[in-house]
Amino acid sequence: MKIIQRFQDYEPQTPLALSIGMFDGVHIGHQTIIRQLNTIAAENRMESAILTFWPHPRTIFNPDDDLKLLNTIDEKTYLLQKNGVQHLFLKEFDAPFRNLTGEEFVHEILIRTLNVKHLIVGHDHTFGKNKSGDFALLEKMAPDLGFGVQQVQAVDYLGKHISSTQVRNALAAGNIKEANAMLGYVYSVTGTVVHGKKIGRTIGFPTANIATDALKFLPGKGAYIVEVFVLGERHKGMLSIGHNPTIGENALSVEVHILDFDRDIYGEKISVNFRDFLHEEIKFDGLESLTARLAEDEQLTRDFLF
């Protein structure tokens, strides 16, 4: 997959089948669009492409919005490549770009700059200054400018349209299986192992504290069954997201106890795949009751099949 961060670095040759959007999560709704892009590209001697934005436009229009994303830029790039996208345009949502009207965007970006010959958009996609562009505008302009256009309807799960927001809501509620079903893959978090308070080792449950990307969305506070990847190995683990209320007031932390593992991994990269929810964050009346619950969680984790 070719990654282009500046339009001036792209020399349009082969016509493109393109879709536009944030594609946060690259969930199964997004994957439906990508499959159609790839099919149209293959059948019409085009190449498939995604035009997305970094950072998220909401950070421009709502700078006080504490937006968290399902994917880091590296994760999104990997998922798009895995799904067969041939070109990825990572566009900064700068002032000249966001001030283009819908018609200007079609003429200047899609046709003149990128040589788009087929465009696929989602069911509610708008573009251009003040959302002046939509599917109706594309249908109107397409015949004269010589490009095809189609609108893909939303994919439903449990009676709801799948969206990045719905995935975030499921993760926030601890509905891991529901979130993974909408994503079409297992949600993961990657970070670096850092030093913590080392309370866990005093009660027989040492944990690796994970420093995560500041923009990465974390599931809701509580305990989870996870699949852990570290030092090239795969292990089962039980992970906690929260403030460790049993031992006092603390900053939010992400800590994982890796089963049957006893190695120094400070400074190492670690990834965790979320497989199931154990329980919400609990304030125990002491370390003894905390340890007892951890033992129960450990058994549930050992019994979980993955």
C-alpha positions in Angstrom: 0.0 0.0 0.0 1.3 3.4 -0.9 0.9 6.1 1.7 0.7 9.7 0.5 0.7 12.6 3.1 0.9 15.5 0.6 -1.2 15.7 -2.5 1.7 17.4 -4.3 3.7 14.2 -3.9 1.1 12.2 -5.8 1.3 11.8 -9.5 -2.0 10.5 -10.8 -1.6 7.7 -13.3 -3.9 4.8 -12.9 -7.5 6.0 -12.2 -8.7 5.6 -8.7 -11.7 4.0 -7.1 -11.9 6.1 -3.9 -13.8 6.4 -0.6 -13.5 9.3 1.9 -13.9 9.3 5.6 -12.2 8.8 9.0 -12.5 5.0 8.9 -11.9 5.0 12.7 -11.9 1.3 13.7 -12.1 0.0 10.1 -15.2 -1.9 11.3 -17.3 -4.2 9.2 -19.2 -1.3 7.7 -16.0 0.2 6.5 -14.9 -3.3 5.3 -18.0 -3.5 3.2 -17.0 -0.3 1.4 -13.4 -1.5 1.0 -14.5 -4.8 -0.6 -16.7 -2.9 -3.1 -13.8 -0.5 -3.8 -11.4 -3.4 -4.5 -14.0 -5.2 -6.7 -14.7 -2.1 -8.8 -11.0 -1.3 -9.1 -10.1 -4.8 -10.2 -13.0 -4.9 -12.8 -12.2 -1.5 -14.3 -8.4 -1.3 -14.3 -8.4 1.1 -11.5 -6.6 1.1 -8.1 -8.4 1.3 -4.8 -7.8 4.3 -2.5 -8.9 5.8 0.8 -8.8 9.5 1.6 -8.8 10.0 5.4 -7.7 12.7 7.8 -5.2 13.1 10.6 -5.8 14.4 13.1 -9.5 14.0 13.3 -11.5 17.1 12.1 -13.4 17.2 15.4 -10.1 18.3 17.1 -10.2 21.3 14.7 -13.8 22.3 15.2 -14.0 21.3 18.9 -10.6 21.7 20.4 -11.9 21.1 23.9 -13.5 17.8 22.9 -11.5 15.0 24.6 -11.8 12.7 21.6 -10.4 9.2 21.8 -10.0 7.1 18.7 -10.4 3.3 18.1 -7.2 3.3 16.1 -3.8 4.9 16.3 -2.6 6.0 12.9 -0.3 3.0 12.7 -3.2 0.6 13.5 -5.5 2.2 11.0 -2.8 2.0 8.3 -2.3 -1.7 9.1 -6.0 -2.5 8.9 -6.5 -0.7 5.7 -3.5 -2.4 4.1 -4.7 -5.8 5.5 -8.1 -5.2 3.7 -6.4 -4.6 0.4 -6.4 -0.9 0.0 -3.7 0.2 -2.6 -3.4 3.9 -1.8 -3.9 5.7 1.5 -4.1 9.5 1.4 -3.4 10.9 4.9 -4.6 14.5 4.6 -4.1 17.2 7.2 -7.5 19.0 7.7 -5.9 22.4 7.2 -7.7 25.7 6.6 -7.4 25.7 2.7 -8.8 22.2 2.6 -11.7 22.6 5.0 -12.7 25.9 3.3 -13.3 24.2 -0.1 -17.0 24.0 -1.0 -18.5 20.7 -2.0 -18.2 21.5 -5.7 -14.6 22.8 -5.3 -13.6 19.7 -3.5 -15.0 17.5 -6.4 -13.3 19.6 -9.1 -10.0 20.3 -7.4 -9.3 17.3 -5.3 -11.2 14.3 -6.7 -10.9 15.0 -10.4 -7.9 17.3 -11.0 -5.6 16.1 -8.2 -6.5 12.4 -7.7 -8.0 11.3 -11.1 -10.9 9.6 -9.3 -13.1 7.6 -11.7 -15.4 6.0 -9.1 -16.4 7.2 -5.7 -18.0 5.2 -2.9 -19.5 7.0 0.1 -21.3 6.0 3.2 -25.0 6.4 3.8 -24.6 9.7 5.7 -21.5 11.1 4.2 -21.1 14.9 3.7 -18.1 16.9 2.7 -17.0 20.5 1.9 -17.4 23.7 3.8 -20.6 23.8 5.9 -21.3 20.3 4.7 -22.2 21.7 1.3 -21.4 18.4 -0.5 -23.5 15.2 -0.3 -24.5 12.2 -2.4 -27.1 14.3 -4.3 -24.4 16.7 -5.4 -22.1 13.8 -6.4 -24.9 12.3 -8.5 -25.5 15.7 -10.2 -21.8 16.3 -11.0 -20.8 12.7 -12.0 -22.1 12.6 -15.6 -20.4 15.8 -16.7 -17.1 15.0 -15.0 -17.0 11.3 -16.0 -16.9 9.5 -12.7 -19.1 6.8 -11.2 -20.6 7.2 -7.7 -22.5 4.9 -5.4 -23.7 5.1 -1.8 -23.3 2.2 0.5 -26.0 1.6 3.1 -25.1 1.1 6.7 -24.5 -2.4 8.1 -26.6 -3.3 11.1 -25.8 -5.3 14.2 -28.5 -6.1 16.8 -30.8 -3.7 15.1 -28.4 -0.7 15.1 -26.3 0.8 12.4 -22.6 -0.1 12.9 -20.5 3.1 13.5 -17.4 4.0 15.2 -19.5 5.6 17.9 -21.5 2.4 18.5 -18.2 0.5 18.8 -16.9 3.0 21.4 -20.2 2.8 23.3 -19.9 -0.9 23.5 -16.4 -0.8 24.7 -17.2 1.8 27.3 -19.9 -0.4 28.6 -17.6 -3.5 28.7 -19.5 -5.2 26.0 -16.4 -6.6 24.5 -18.0 -9.4 22.4 -20.4 -6.9 20.9 -17.6 -4.5 20.0 -15.5 -7.2 18.5 -18.5 -8.4 16.4 -19.0 -4.9 15.0 -15.3 -4.5 14.3 -14.8 -7.9 12.7 -11.6 -8.4 14.7 -10.5 -8.4 18.3 -10.0 -4.9 19.8 -6.5 -4.3 21.0 -4.3 -1.8 22.9 -0.6 -1.5 22.5 1.9 0.4 24.7 5.1 0.3 26.7 5.6 -1.4 30.0 6.4 1.2 32.7 7.0 1.1 36.4 4.0 1.2 38.8 3.5 1.0 42.5 4.3 -2.8 42.5 1.4 -3.6 44.9 0.4 -6.6 42.8 3.6 -8.5 43.4 3.1 -8.3 47.2 -0.1 -10.2 46.9 1.0 -12.8 44.3 -0.4 -11.0 41.3 2.3 -8.9 39.7 1.1 -6.6 36.9 2.7 -4.9 33.9 1.6 -1.3 33.8 1.0 -0.2 30.2 1.6 3.4 29.0 -0.9 3.8 26.1 -1.2 6.3 23.3 -2.9 9.5 24.6 -5.5 9.4 21.8 -6.3 5.7 22.1 -9.8 4.8 23.3 -9.8 2.5 26.3 -12.7 0.2 27.3 -14.6 1.2 30.4 -13.2 0.8 33.9 -13.2 -2.8 35.1 -11.4 -6.2 34.7 -11.0 -8.1 31.5 -9.8 -11.3 30.0 -7.1 -10.5 27.5 -4.7 -12.2 25.2 -1.2 -10.8 25.7 1.6 -10.5 23.2 5.1 -9.6 24.6 8.6 -10.6 23.7 7.2 -12.5 20.7 5.1 -14.7 23.0 1.4 -15.2 23.5 -0.1 -15.6 27.0 -3.4 -15.3 28.7 -3.9 -12.4 31.0 -6.3 -10.5 33.3 -6.3 -6.8 32.8 -7.6 -3.9 34.9 -8.5 -0.4 33.8 -9.2 2.0 36.6 -8.0 3.9 39.6 -7.2 1.0 42.0 -9.6 2.4 44.6 -8.7 -0.4 47.1 -5.3 1.2 47.7 -6.3 4.8 47.6 -6.8 7.6 45.1 -4.8 6.9 41.9 -4.5 8.1 38.3 -6.2 5.9 35.7 -4.0 3.0 34.9 -3.9 0.0 32.6 -2.4 -3.1 34.3 -2.2 -6.7 33.1 -1.4 -9.8 35.1 0.1 -12.3 32.7 -0.6 -15.9 33.6 2.4 -18.2 34.1 4.9 -15.4 33.3 7.8 -14.1 35.3 10.2 -12.0 33.3 11.5 -8.4 33.4 9.7 -6.6 30.6 10.1 -2.9 31.7 10.5 -0.8 28.6 9.1 -3.6 26.3 6.3 -3.2 23.8 3.2 -5.1 24.8 -0.2 -5.6 23.1 -3.4 -6.9 24.6 -6.4 -8.2 22.8 -9.7 -7.8 24.7 -11.6 -11.1 24.7 -14.2 -10.7 27.5 -15.4 -8.6 30.4 -15.0 -9.9 34.0 -16.5 -7.2 36.2 -16.7 -3.5 36.9 -14.1 -1.8 39.0 -14.6 -2.7 42.7 -13.4 -1.0 45.8 -12.6 -3.9 48.2 -12.4 -3.5 52.0 -8.8 -4.7 52.0 -6.1 -6.6 50.2 -7.3 -10.0 51.4 -10.7 -9.6 49.7 -9.0 -8.2 46.6 -6.7 -11.2 46.4 -9.6 -13.6 46.7 -11.4 -11.9 43.8 -8.2 -11.9 41.7 -8.0 -15.7 42.3 -11.5 -16.1 41.0 -10.7 -13.9 38.0 -7.6 -16.0 37.3 -9.6 -19.2 37.2 -12.2 -17.6 34.8 -9.3 -16.5 32.6 -7.7 -19.9 32.6 -11.0 -21.5 31.7 -11.7 -19.1 28.8 -10.9 -20.6 25.4 -9.0 -18.6 22.8 
